[in-house]
């Protein structure tokens, strides 16, 4: 049995990272030039890592599926980025950010990693300001902060409703600087088809040029996977259309363990589904919960009238409204963590109190805030979000409450990594949403940007050197090695197989079916029976896919259908692993809610004695069941408690 | 020569030359208007004489000529580059311009240029190289009667129409050009730009009406 | 609603394109424009035809990938939004919609409605950054910036790099895009240090790539999905003039 070694440094929590840096191996400048690093994905984590490697003097090859690194989906993060600066003097500290993150993740993440994340959070803000990121400021010229779900302090830095965009453009500018310098070679519109291992180490990738269809081989001394999350397995999610889990899945199939695949975040404030043709869901920033109050009708007959369009929400008096989050969680109110808010919305709608034509929506009401602060303040804070809502829904949220419903947003699960962000394949690192590391079973708002940039700017540039230090004798790896040839052949044969099916159904129709299975059985609330059914259904759907999918065109052209088919083929396997993981975990924690395991009040019920571990899944072959390895989570420095936001 | 300058430099030259040319327009108009206020044409002829003989003005004439050449050459180069920047045109043409006449600068510019040549032949060349009757006024001063030249030309209805149309196009050219020049020079300010735009429009209207009024008054009186 | 789509089809960068008419039926007014194209594409796939290629990704108006010229306007008839956010309620039942790719020499067509916008990356690489490396930077609050300036920098930084400004401009000029970046950094003390070199390098790269010249038509501002003001172009002109006049050899 494989023993998972998280390689957590010795010493007190607050000194671990310092100790690590003090004792790690480094590569001298002359040797850096001779070492190649491949970075896959150029979102926050990938772009910041690639730029930082380039600055250090490594020879970097970066790959992205978009026409430009600036399009990566990090760009869509709205609300902000957390840091323990304590500028507002409201009691924040590195420890508190660490503690909130562990608690928010429902005690399913690694102490040492999370502490390091909180520790470098401050450097991120400094770095981004130096890059010219226009964070919001106060009249005195200093940085402004706002509060976010799951925290009692204001520690979120933001740039209007476009924080992700501004941070990504900051990383993109750093990357552009390195591209101009020649230290980074950027390959846009390139998809990873497979990884190449030589003597058990990650030594390269096989890529497909999305314009010409050309299959290429690229080699390096180390490979970084920073391809984001796999939320699109649900078909409808807040992820971008091209966001996918294929590179991570290929890494898994080459021997990287997959950590906690079932941990999915369902975001509470998204625009509800409006039709069968819908291609994606739109997130409304969680920051809206700072000023908006969430409610549904108190009485079912009102809810029914509203669903039929016979009653308007504004006509309903205060006594006929149920502000259920404020009622259930008086201490945190509308600012409870995302998983709690999402589940509470689902509970109300399932009980028949939902609004909108489908009954699958709740209100997010700004009437009080507008009365208290004035319309201009609300407009200044959320103007762009309100405008976006109005464009999509065709209703004016200044006058009538917004309608929201939870949607798949983020995957806490991902490729298993140790403290150095190295996967179980030596030389393959995973960063950002692609790894499983820091958010446990639930991610707090404004922490994804923090983690992506922490990994890319401040963790990998150190830890990758510790790995590369003993690689300085290794000459540039030839792409003529049989391992490259073999990987390329396999990748090509997969594509040919897909094109050869020539069935009757489109890729999207399979993806939609998979999404429904996932949403119904591996979504916000899961149970044994449903998960077993999901595994069976996914297997059947997968078999059907390989018999009936229709992928038009050829490999030697711009072929978006082929790209989608490659990804959906992977989702059809990944979805099953997610269901297996959820079925294995007989407890409720964070975003993973098993209906069998809940408190009498309907809160998640953890089982710390049995499930206080990371499930790391190992691929065992095409038709074999994957093997699960446990990395026990040891909490040395904090007391594990039942989460309480009351 | 203008090819090696950057696009922004070219625009700055265009705007400086353009603004300089508008100053010429003002002087020209003020002198022309004299013809309406003095039936004996003495004021106009005196002013014309002054312009034709003052050494400073004579030197300035070359600067003016240079300004025209710059404005025209740079304008042409910019336009050709702009056409080249979109080798395949849209099937459905856009109309998002917020400064409406910006679309037609090359067209209005070209017609004004043709007008200018004819205008040059009619007045400048005749005044400078041709024979113009001299007139002695009661004050004792003797000037070439250029005013008569004007009055005679504006008896021709076709010419008046051509003149009026050309000046109208010049007005359109000015309406965009005036505020555009400030933008190109980087002079855009939330407080002053609305004023510049308004002033530019009023200025173009005034210049247009001023120039047009002369042939119309002469023709119909 | 039922619609006729007149779409530019071009098999590859080298291919000669042409317009092809398609009919789509029963489109919901609440569907987005791209969802309408999805419906068409799914039908084309089933019918064994080549689906229409177009760039798109986030579908929430921020990645800047979508780039379609609809009925004579980049991103279609509505103001201040991208194609992906534009909903079919902006069209009338029975309407014919003319759908074209961005047209500009530096944005060659790759396939159908997809164009190559790497020219924008090249401009950013020419100087659209502050030259700081990771680490060793001062505390974030060590650089106070007046709120008004920070806000204005943010207005400029909101650019999503979609290229609508180029597509809308009758001259295919990239001035709004370039000036948004120049202006963002010109307004911030972090960017001032390299301001003179930056503006000259970025303008030179823009010219070299074959974008047209700005003639202040302000179509870019009208069509920019983020409604970026042309005052940034003026600031860039000012910066450029200052840099040319004042920078040392």
PDB file of N, CA, C and O in Angstrom, chain A residues 52 55 66 68 70-71 85 87 126-127 129 132 141 143 160 165-166 172 180 189 240-242 274 277 279-280 391-392 394 506 512 550, chain C residues 28 30 35 42 45 55 57-60 63-64 78 89 114 121 125 133-135 139-141 143 145 151 155 157-161 184 190:
ATOM      1  N   UNK A  52       6.835  34.106 -12.564  1.00  0.00           N
ATOM      2  CA  UNK A  52       7.831  34.066 -11.494  1.00  0.00           C
ATOM      3  C   UNK A  52       9.003  33.156 -11.848  1.00  0.00           C
ATOM      4  O   UNK A  52      10.155  33.493 -11.571  1.00  0.00           O
ATOM      5  N   UNK A  55      11.156  35.055 -14.206  1.00  0.00           N
ATOM      6  CA  UNK A  55      11.948  36.077 -13.508  1.00  0.00           C
ATOM      7  C   UNK A  55      13.162  35.457 -12.823  1.00  0.00           C
ATOM      8  O   UNK A  55      14.240  36.042 -12.772  1.00  0.00           O
ATOM      9  N   UNK A  66      -6.810  29.203 -24.523  1.00  0.00           N
ATOM     10  CA  UNK A  66      -7.420  30.402 -25.099  1.00  0.00           C
ATOM     11  C   UNK A  66      -6.511  31.064 -26.125  1.00  0.00           C
ATOM     12  O   UNK A  66      -5.344  30.696 -26.247  1.00  0.00           O
ATOM     13  N   UNK A  68      -5.563  33.992 -25.723  1.00  0.00           N
ATOM     14  CA  UNK A  68      -4.676  34.844 -24.935  1.00  0.00           C
ATOM     15  C   UNK A  68      -4.775  34.421 -23.476  1.00  0.00           C
ATOM     16  O   UNK A  68      -5.852  34.026 -23.026  1.00  0.00           O
ATOM     17  N   UNK A  70      -5.099  36.186 -21.091  1.00  0.00           N
ATOM     18  CA  UNK A  70      -6.017  37.070 -20.388  1.00  0.00           C
ATOM     19  C   UNK A  70      -7.444  36.541 -20.337  1.00  0.00           C
ATOM     20  O   UNK A  70      -8.289  37.102 -19.656  1.00  0.00           O
ATOM     21  N   UNK A  71      -7.743  35.494 -21.092  1.00  0.00           N
ATOM     22  CA  UNK A  71      -9.116  35.004 -21.124  1.00  0.00           C
ATOM     23  C   UNK A  71      -9.400  33.933 -20.066  1.00  0.00           C
ATOM     24  O   UNK A  71     -10.535  33.506 -19.921  1.00  0.00           O
ATOM     25  N   UNK A  85      -4.199  41.425   6.261  1.00  0.00           N
ATOM     26  CA  UNK A  85      -3.499  42.691   6.499  1.00  0.00           C
ATOM     27  C   UNK A  85      -3.970  43.398   7.762  1.00  0.00           C
ATOM     28  O   UNK A  85      -3.235  44.194   8.341  1.00  0.00           O
ATOM     29  N   UNK A  87      -5.815  45.917   7.881  1.00  0.00           N
ATOM     30  CA  UNK A  87      -5.843  47.367   7.687  1.00  0.00           C
ATOM     31  C   UNK A  87      -7.018  48.031   8.397  1.00  0.00           C
ATOM     32  O   UNK A  87      -6.871  49.125   8.931  1.00  0.00           O
ATOM     33  N   UNK A 126       0.559  43.109  -1.613  1.00  0.00           N
ATOM     34  CA  UNK A 126       1.700  43.985  -1.917  1.00  0.00           C
ATOM     35  C   UNK A 126       2.127  43.834  -3.376  1.00  0.00           C
ATOM     36  O   UNK A 126       2.328  44.814  -4.091  1.00  0.00           O
ATOM     37  N   UNK A 127       2.232  42.574  -3.804  1.00  0.00           N
ATOM     38  CA  UNK A 127       2.687  42.297  -5.165  1.00  0.00           C
ATOM     39  C   UNK A 127       1.732  42.899  -6.193  1.00  0.00           C
ATOM     40  O   UNK A 127       2.156  43.550  -7.143  1.00  0.00           O
ATOM     41  N   UNK A 129      -0.463  45.320  -5.864  1.00  0.00           N
ATOM     42  CA  UNK A 129      -0.454  46.784  -5.869  1.00  0.00           C
ATOM     43  C   UNK A 129       0.775  47.282  -6.641  1.00  0.00           C
ATOM     44  O   UNK A 129       0.683  48.201  -7.460  1.00  0.00           O
ATOM     45  N   UNK A 132       0.346  47.482 -10.255  1.00  0.00           N
ATOM     46  CA  UNK A 132      -0.589  48.462 -10.785  1.00  0.00           C
ATOM     47  C   UNK A 132      -2.021  47.986 -10.811  1.00  0.00           C
ATOM     48  O   UNK A 132      -2.841  48.504 -11.576  1.00  0.00           O
ATOM     49  N   UNK A 141      -6.745  57.590   0.360  1.00  0.00           N
ATOM     50  CA  UNK A 141      -5.763  57.029  -0.547  1.00  0.00           C
ATOM     51  C   UNK A 141      -5.300  55.632  -0.185  1.00  0.00           C
ATOM     52  O   UNK A 141      -4.507  55.030  -0.903  1.00  0.00           O
ATOM     53  N   UNK A 143      -5.987  51.484   0.953  1.00  0.00           N
ATOM     54  CA  UNK A 143      -6.816  50.414   0.394  1.00  0.00           C
ATOM     55  C   UNK A 143      -8.077  50.182   1.221  1.00  0.00           C
ATOM     56  O   UNK A 143      -8.057  50.241   2.443  1.00  0.00           O
ATOM     57  N   UNK A 160     -13.750  46.933  -7.709  1.00  0.00           N
ATOM     58  CA  UNK A 160     -15.169  46.902  -8.097  1.00  0.00           C
ATOM     59  C   UNK A 160     -15.674  45.462  -8.056  1.00  0.00           C
ATOM     60  O   UNK A 160     -15.328  44.719  -7.152  1.00  0.00           O
ATOM     61  N   UNK A 165     -10.604  39.773 -12.615  1.00  0.00           N
ATOM     62  CA  UNK A 165     -10.093  40.335 -13.862  1.00  0.00           C
ATOM     63  C   UNK A 165      -8.822  41.130 -13.603  1.00  0.00           C
ATOM     64  O   UNK A 165      -7.810  40.960 -14.282  1.00  0.00           O
ATOM     65  N   UNK A 166      -8.861  41.986 -12.602  1.00  0.00           N
ATOM     66  CA  UNK A 166      -7.716  42.854 -12.359  1.00  0.00           C
ATOM     67  C   UNK A 166      -6.500  42.062 -11.894  1.00  0.00           C
ATOM     68  O   UNK A 166      -5.371  42.354 -12.285  1.00  0.00           O
ATOM     69  N   UNK A 172      -1.106  38.487 -15.918  1.00  0.00           N
ATOM     70  CA  UNK A 172      -0.917  38.467 -17.379  1.00  0.00           C
ATOM     71  C   UNK A 172       0.134  39.498 -17.800  1.00  0.00           C
ATOM     72  O   UNK A 172       0.955  39.254 -18.685  1.00  0.00           O
ATOM     73  N   UNK A 180       8.043  38.873 -23.417  1.00  0.00           N
ATOM     74  CA  UNK A 180       8.817  39.850 -24.190  1.00  0.00           C
ATOM     75  C   UNK A 180      10.314  39.643 -23.967  1.00  0.00           C
ATOM     76  O   UNK A 180      11.118  39.790 -24.880  1.00  0.00           O
ATOM     77  N   UNK A 189      -3.924  28.703 -27.580  1.00  0.00           N
ATOM     78  CA  UNK A 189      -4.798  27.766 -28.290  1.00  0.00           C
ATOM     79  C   UNK A 189      -4.155  26.388 -28.414  1.00  0.00           C
ATOM     80  O   UNK A 189      -4.078  25.804 -29.489  1.00  0.00           O
ATOM     81  N   UNK A 240     -16.447  28.758 -17.141  1.00  0.00           N
ATOM     82  CA  UNK A 240     -16.493  29.145 -18.542  1.00  0.00           C
ATOM     83  C   UNK A 240     -16.689  27.904 -19.401  1.00  0.00           C
ATOM     84  O   UNK A 240     -16.492  26.784 -18.946  1.00  0.00           O
ATOM     85  N   UNK A 241     -17.076  28.138 -20.646  1.00  0.00           N
ATOM     86  CA  UNK A 241     -17.377  27.010 -21.528  1.00  0.00           C
ATOM     87  C   UNK A 241     -16.149  26.121 -21.738  1.00  0.00           C
ATOM     88  O   UNK A 241     -16.273  24.908 -21.858  1.00  0.00           O
ATOM     89  N   UNK A 242     -14.980  26.728 -21.798  1.00  0.00           N
ATOM     90  CA  UNK A 242     -13.784  25.939 -22.096  1.00  0.00           C
ATOM     91  C   UNK A 242     -13.108  25.387 -20.846  1.00  0.00           C
ATOM     92  O   UNK A 242     -12.181  24.591 -20.954  1.00  0.00           O
ATOM     93  N   UNK A 274     -33.165  29.351 -16.740  1.00  0.00           N
ATOM     94  CA  UNK A 274     -34.379  29.868 -17.370  1.00  0.00           C
ATOM     95  C   UNK A 274     -34.881  29.059 -18.545  1.00  0.00           C
ATOM     96  O   UNK A 274     -35.973  29.261 -19.027  1.00  0.00           O
ATOM     97  N   UNK A 277     -32.314  25.446 -23.272  1.00  0.00           N
ATOM     98  CA  UNK A 277     -31.231  25.801 -24.187  1.00  0.00           C
ATOM     99  C   UNK A 277     -30.056  26.426 -23.441  1.00  0.00           C
ATOM    100  O   UNK A 277     -29.044  26.759 -24.006  1.00  0.00           O
ATOM    101  N   UNK A 279     -26.819  27.528 -21.646  1.00  0.00           N
ATOM    102  CA  UNK A 279     -25.489  26.973 -21.837  1.00  0.00           C
ATOM    103  C   UNK A 279     -24.624  27.107 -20.603  1.00  0.00           C
ATOM    104  O   UNK A 279     -23.671  26.371 -20.425  1.00  0.00           O
ATOM    105  N   UNK A 280     -24.931  28.077 -19.765  1.00  0.00           N
ATOM    106  CA  UNK A 280     -24.136  28.217 -18.542  1.00  0.00           C
ATOM    107  C   UNK A 280     -24.900  29.073 -17.545  1.00  0.00           C
ATOM    108  O   UNK A 280     -25.899  29.689 -17.893  1.00  0.00           O
ATOM    109  N   UNK A 391     -29.742  42.822 -17.672  1.00  0.00           N
ATOM    110  CA  UNK A 391     -29.576  42.398 -19.067  1.00  0.00           C
ATOM    111  C   UNK A 391     -30.031  40.958 -19.248  1.00  0.00           C
ATOM    112  O   UNK A 391     -30.588  40.586 -20.268  1.00  0.00           O
ATOM    113  N   UNK A 392     -29.754  40.135 -18.265  1.00  0.00           N
ATOM    114  CA  UNK A 392     -30.051  38.717 -18.424  1.00  0.00           C
ATOM    115  C   UNK A 392     -31.521  38.421 -18.126  1.00  0.00           C
ATOM    116  O   UNK A 392     -32.194  37.721 -18.869  1.00  0.00           O
ATOM    117  N   UNK A 394     -33.985  40.770 -17.435  1.00  0.00           N
ATOM    118  CA  UNK A 394     -34.949  41.750 -17.921  1.00  0.00           C
ATOM    119  C   UNK A 394     -35.838  42.278 -16.790  1.00  0.00           C
ATOM    120  O   UNK A 394     -37.017  42.555 -16.998  1.00  0.00           O
ATOM    121  N   UNK A 506     -25.262  14.584 -30.495  1.00  0.00           N
ATOM    122  CA  UNK A 506     -24.185  15.568 -30.347  1.00  0.00           C
ATOM    123  C   UNK A 506     -23.485  15.392 -29.002  1.00  0.00           C
ATOM    124  O   UNK A 506     -24.017  14.822 -28.066  1.00  0.00           O
ATOM    125  N   UNK A 512     -25.127  17.234 -21.433  1.00  0.00           N
ATOM    126  CA  UNK A 512     -26.324  17.656 -20.703  1.00  0.00           C
ATOM    127  C   UNK A 512     -26.866  16.515 -19.840  1.00  0.00           C
ATOM    128  O   UNK A 512     -27.228  16.720 -18.687  1.00  0.00           O
ATOM    129  N   UNK A 550     -21.617  11.859 -32.078  1.00  0.00           N
ATOM    130  CA  UNK A 550     -21.256  12.303 -33.427  1.00  0.00           C
ATOM    131  C   UNK A 550     -20.298  13.482 -33.327  1.00  0.00           C
ATOM    132  O   UNK A 550     -20.660  14.539 -32.823  1.00  0.00           O
TER     133      UNK A 550
ATOM    134  N   UNK C  28     -36.218  31.332 -28.074  1.00  0.00           N
ATOM    135  CA  UNK C  28     -36.788  32.069 -26.939  1.00  0.00           C
ATOM    136  C   UNK C  28     -36.161  33.460 -26.852  1.00  0.00           C
ATOM    137  O   UNK C  28     -34.957  33.632 -27.089  1.00  0.00           O
ATOM    138  N   UNK C  30     -35.566  34.907 -24.254  1.00  0.00           N
ATOM    139  CA  UNK C  30     -34.676  34.910 -23.097  1.00  0.00           C
ATOM    140  C   UNK C  30     -33.348  34.206 -23.355  1.00  0.00           C
ATOM    141  O   UNK C  30     -32.487  34.183 -22.485  1.00  0.00           O
ATOM    142  N   UNK C  35     -26.366  31.323 -27.252  1.00  0.00           N
ATOM    143  CA  UNK C  35     -27.196  30.127 -27.093  1.00  0.00           C
ATOM    144  C   UNK C  35     -28.003  29.862 -28.359  1.00  0.00           C
ATOM    145  O   UNK C  35     -28.213  28.720 -28.755  1.00  0.00           O
ATOM    146  N   UNK C  42     -25.973  22.794 -33.024  1.00  0.00           N
ATOM    147  CA  UNK C  42     -26.347  21.427 -32.676  1.00  0.00           C
ATOM    148  C   UNK C  42     -27.119  20.805 -33.839  1.00  0.00           C
ATOM    149  O   UNK C  42     -26.930  19.640 -34.176  1.00  0.00           O
ATOM    150  N   UNK C  45     -24.675  19.929 -36.657  1.00  0.00           N
ATOM    151  CA  UNK C  45     -23.912  18.710 -36.380  1.00  0.00           C
ATOM    152  C   UNK C  45     -24.757  17.481 -36.716  1.00  0.00           C
ATOM    153  O   UNK C  45     -24.296  16.568 -37.398  1.00  0.00           O
ATOM    154  N   UNK C  55     -15.559  32.412 -31.309  1.00  0.00           N
ATOM    155  CA  UNK C  55     -14.863  32.451 -30.030  1.00  0.00           C
ATOM    156  C   UNK C  55     -15.840  32.813 -28.922  1.00  0.00           C
ATOM    157  O   UNK C  55     -16.697  33.685 -29.087  1.00  0.00           O
ATOM    158  N   UNK C  57     -16.205  32.157 -24.288  1.00  0.00           N
ATOM    159  CA  UNK C  57     -15.779  31.353 -23.149  1.00  0.00           C
ATOM    160  C   UNK C  57     -16.604  31.591 -21.899  1.00  0.00           C
ATOM    161  O   UNK C  57     -17.457  30.783 -21.564  1.00  0.00           O
ATOM    162  N   UNK C  58     -16.395  32.726 -21.236  1.00  0.00           N
ATOM    163  CA  UNK C  58     -17.002  32.863 -19.911  1.00  0.00           C
ATOM    164  C   UNK C  58     -18.513  33.018 -19.987  1.00  0.00           C
ATOM    165  O   UNK C  58     -19.241  32.628 -19.095  1.00  0.00           O
ATOM    166  N   UNK C  59     -18.971  33.621 -21.063  1.00  0.00           N
ATOM    167  CA  UNK C  59     -20.402  33.886 -21.260  1.00  0.00           C
ATOM    168  C   UNK C  59     -20.994  34.721 -20.131  1.00  0.00           C
ATOM    169  O   UNK C  59     -22.161  34.580 -19.784  1.00  0.00           O
ATOM    170  N   UNK C  60     -20.175  35.533 -19.526  1.00  0.00           N
ATOM    171  CA  UNK C  60     -20.723  36.498 -18.589  1.00  0.00           C
ATOM    172  C   UNK C  60     -20.097  37.875 -18.794  1.00  0.00           C
ATOM    173  O   UNK C  60     -20.094  38.708 -17.894  1.00  0.00           O
ATOM    174  N   UNK C  63     -14.502  37.792 -20.119  1.00  0.00           N
ATOM    175  CA  UNK C  63     -13.257  37.226 -20.651  1.00  0.00           C
ATOM    176  C   UNK C  63     -12.843  37.907 -21.948  1.00  0.00           C
ATOM    177  O   UNK C  63     -11.680  37.903 -22.316  1.00  0.00           O
ATOM    178  N   UNK C  64     -13.820  38.488 -22.642  1.00  0.00           N
ATOM    179  CA  UNK C  64     -13.495  39.203 -23.879  1.00  0.00           C
ATOM    180  C   UNK C  64     -13.302  38.291 -25.075  1.00  0.00           C
ATOM    181  O   UNK C  64     -12.833  38.727 -26.114  1.00  0.00           O
ATOM    182  N   UNK C  78     -27.308  46.041 -28.390  1.00  0.00           N
ATOM    183  CA  UNK C  78     -27.421  46.652 -27.064  1.00  0.00           C
ATOM    184  C   UNK C  78     -26.113  47.360 -26.705  1.00  0.00           C
ATOM    185  O   UNK C  78     -25.055  47.022 -27.200  1.00  0.00           O
ATOM    186  N   UNK C  89     -34.083  39.044 -27.029  1.00  0.00           N
ATOM    187  CA  UNK C  89     -35.181  40.009 -26.950  1.00  0.00           C
ATOM    188  C   UNK C  89     -34.825  41.331 -27.630  1.00  0.00           C
ATOM    189  O   UNK C  89     -35.683  42.184 -27.832  1.00  0.00           O
ATOM    190  N   UNK C 114     -14.321  33.365 -36.066  1.00  0.00           N
ATOM    191  CA  UNK C 114     -13.145  33.436 -35.180  1.00  0.00           C
ATOM    192  C   UNK C 114     -12.060  34.271 -35.828  1.00  0.00           C
ATOM    193  O   UNK C 114     -11.727  34.043 -36.988  1.00  0.00           O
ATOM    194  N   UNK C 121      -2.035  40.962 -27.649  1.00  0.00           N
ATOM    195  CA  UNK C 121      -1.010  40.456 -26.725  1.00  0.00           C
ATOM    196  C   UNK C 121       0.350  41.076 -27.054  1.00  0.00           C
ATOM    197  O   UNK C 121       1.117  41.429 -26.157  1.00  0.00           O
ATOM    198  N   UNK C 125       2.783  43.050 -24.630  1.00  0.00           N
ATOM    199  CA  UNK C 125       4.167  42.613 -24.425  1.00  0.00           C
ATOM    200  C   UNK C 125       5.165  43.727 -24.721  1.00  0.00           C
ATOM    201  O   UNK C 125       6.288  43.728 -24.219  1.00  0.00           O
ATOM    202  N   UNK C 133       9.337  42.411 -10.387  1.00  0.00           N
ATOM    203  CA  UNK C 133       9.383  40.964 -10.268  1.00  0.00           C
ATOM    204  C   UNK C 133       8.687  40.560  -8.984  1.00  0.00           C
ATOM    205  O   UNK C 133       8.448  41.384  -8.107  1.00  0.00           O
ATOM    206  N   UNK C 134       8.389  39.267  -8.890  1.00  0.00           N
ATOM    207  CA  UNK C 134       7.730  38.764  -7.690  1.00  0.00           C
ATOM    208  C   UNK C 134       8.629  38.956  -6.466  1.00  0.00           C
ATOM    209  O   UNK C 134       9.817  38.638  -6.516  1.00  0.00           O
ATOM    210  N   UNK C 135       8.025  39.451  -5.391  1.00  0.00           N
ATOM    211  CA  UNK C 135       8.763  39.619  -4.141  1.00  0.00           C
ATOM    212  C   UNK C 135       9.484  40.959  -4.080  1.00  0.00           C
ATOM    213  O   UNK C 135       9.643  41.659  -5.078  1.00  0.00           O
ATOM    214  N   UNK C 139       5.096  47.541   1.119  1.00  0.00           N
ATOM    215  CA  UNK C 139       3.762  47.263   1.648  1.00  0.00           C
ATOM    216  C   UNK C 139       2.713  47.977   0.796  1.00  0.00           C
ATOM    217  O   UNK C 139       2.927  49.104   0.337  1.00  0.00           O
ATOM    218  N   UNK C 140       1.588  47.303   0.621  1.00  0.00           N
ATOM    219  CA  UNK C 140       0.554  47.822  -0.272  1.00  0.00           C
ATOM    220  C   UNK C 140       0.105  49.227   0.107  1.00  0.00           C
ATOM    221  O   UNK C 140      -0.167  50.059  -0.757  1.00  0.00           O
ATOM    222  N   UNK C 141       0.046  49.505   1.397  1.00  0.00           N
ATOM    223  CA  UNK C 141      -0.410  50.828   1.811  1.00  0.00           C
ATOM    224  C   UNK C 141       0.719  51.852   1.887  1.00  0.00           C
ATOM    225  O   UNK C 141       0.511  52.985   2.312  1.00  0.00           O
ATOM    226  N   UNK C 143       1.994  53.016  -0.673  1.00  0.00           N
ATOM    227  CA  UNK C 143       1.795  53.882  -1.846  1.00  0.00           C
ATOM    228  C   UNK C 143       0.363  54.401  -1.816  1.00  0.00           C
ATOM    229  O   UNK C 143      -0.515  53.813  -2.434  1.00  0.00           O
ATOM    230  N   UNK C 145      -2.808  56.345  -2.939  1.00  0.00           N
ATOM    231  CA  UNK C 145      -3.233  56.843  -4.252  1.00  0.00           C
ATOM    232  C   UNK C 145      -4.583  57.515  -4.065  1.00  0.00           C
ATOM    233  O   UNK C 145      -5.486  56.913  -3.477  1.00  0.00           O
ATOM    234  N   UNK C 151      -9.883  55.274  -9.020  1.00  0.00           N
ATOM    235  CA  UNK C 151     -11.137  54.962  -9.712  1.00  0.00           C
ATOM    236  C   UNK C 151     -10.997  55.132 -11.217  1.00  0.00           C
ATOM    237  O   UNK C 151     -11.490  54.326 -12.002  1.00  0.00           O
ATOM    238  N   UNK C 155     -11.400  52.493 -14.217  1.00  0.00           N
ATOM    239  CA  UNK C 155     -12.238  52.667 -15.411  1.00  0.00           C
ATOM    240  C   UNK C 155     -11.493  52.188 -16.651  1.00  0.00           C
ATOM    241  O   UNK C 155     -12.057  51.523 -17.512  1.00  0.00           O
ATOM    242  N   UNK C 157      -8.775  50.201 -16.652  1.00  0.00           N
ATOM    243  CA  UNK C 157      -8.345  48.800 -16.508  1.00  0.00           C
ATOM    244  C   UNK C 157      -9.479  47.827 -16.772  1.00  0.00           C
ATOM    245  O   UNK C 157      -9.256  46.631 -16.922  1.00  0.00           O
ATOM    246  N   UNK C 158     -10.712  48.328 -16.835  1.00  0.00           N
ATOM    247  CA  UNK C 158     -11.864  47.447 -17.049  1.00  0.00           C
ATOM    248  C   UNK C 158     -11.870  46.820 -18.440  1.00  0.00           C
ATOM    249  O   UNK C 158     -12.643  45.918 -18.711  1.00  0.00           O
ATOM    250  N   UNK C 159     -10.984  47.301 -19.316  1.00  0.00           N
ATOM    251  CA  UNK C 159     -10.913  46.770 -20.691  1.00  0.00           C
ATOM    252  C   UNK C 159     -10.783  45.255 -20.683  1.00  0.00           C
ATOM    253  O   UNK C 159      -9.983  44.697 -19.942  1.00  0.00           O
ATOM    254  N   UNK C 160     -11.575  44.595 -21.536  1.00  0.00           N
ATOM    255  CA  UNK C 160     -11.539  43.131 -21.586  1.00  0.00           C
ATOM    256  C   UNK C 160     -10.791  42.632 -22.822  1.00  0.00           C
ATOM    257  O   UNK C 160     -10.754  41.428 -23.074  1.00  0.00           O
ATOM    258  N   UNK C 161     -10.228  43.549 -23.591  1.00  0.00           N
ATOM    259  CA  UNK C 161      -9.415  43.108 -24.732  1.00  0.00           C
ATOM    260  C   UNK C 161     -10.181  42.337 -25.782  1.00  0.00           C
ATOM    261  O   UNK C 161      -9.642  41.436 -26.410  1.00  0.00           O
ATOM    262  N   UNK C 184      -4.244  53.590 -17.611  1.00  0.00           N
ATOM    263  CA  UNK C 184      -4.287  52.957 -16.284  1.00  0.00           C
ATOM    264  C   UNK C 184      -2.954  53.172 -15.569  1.00  0.00           C
ATOM    265  O   UNK C 184      -2.918  53.617 -14.420  1.00  0.00           O
ATOM    266  N   UNK C 190       2.721  53.724  -9.464  1.00  0.00           N
ATOM    267  CA  UNK C 190       3.532  52.553  -9.799  1.00  0.00           C
ATOM    268  C   UNK C 190       3.924  52.565 -11.272  1.00  0.00           C
ATOM    269  O   UNK C 190       4.975  52.067 -11.657  1.00  0.00           O
TER     270      UNK C 190
END
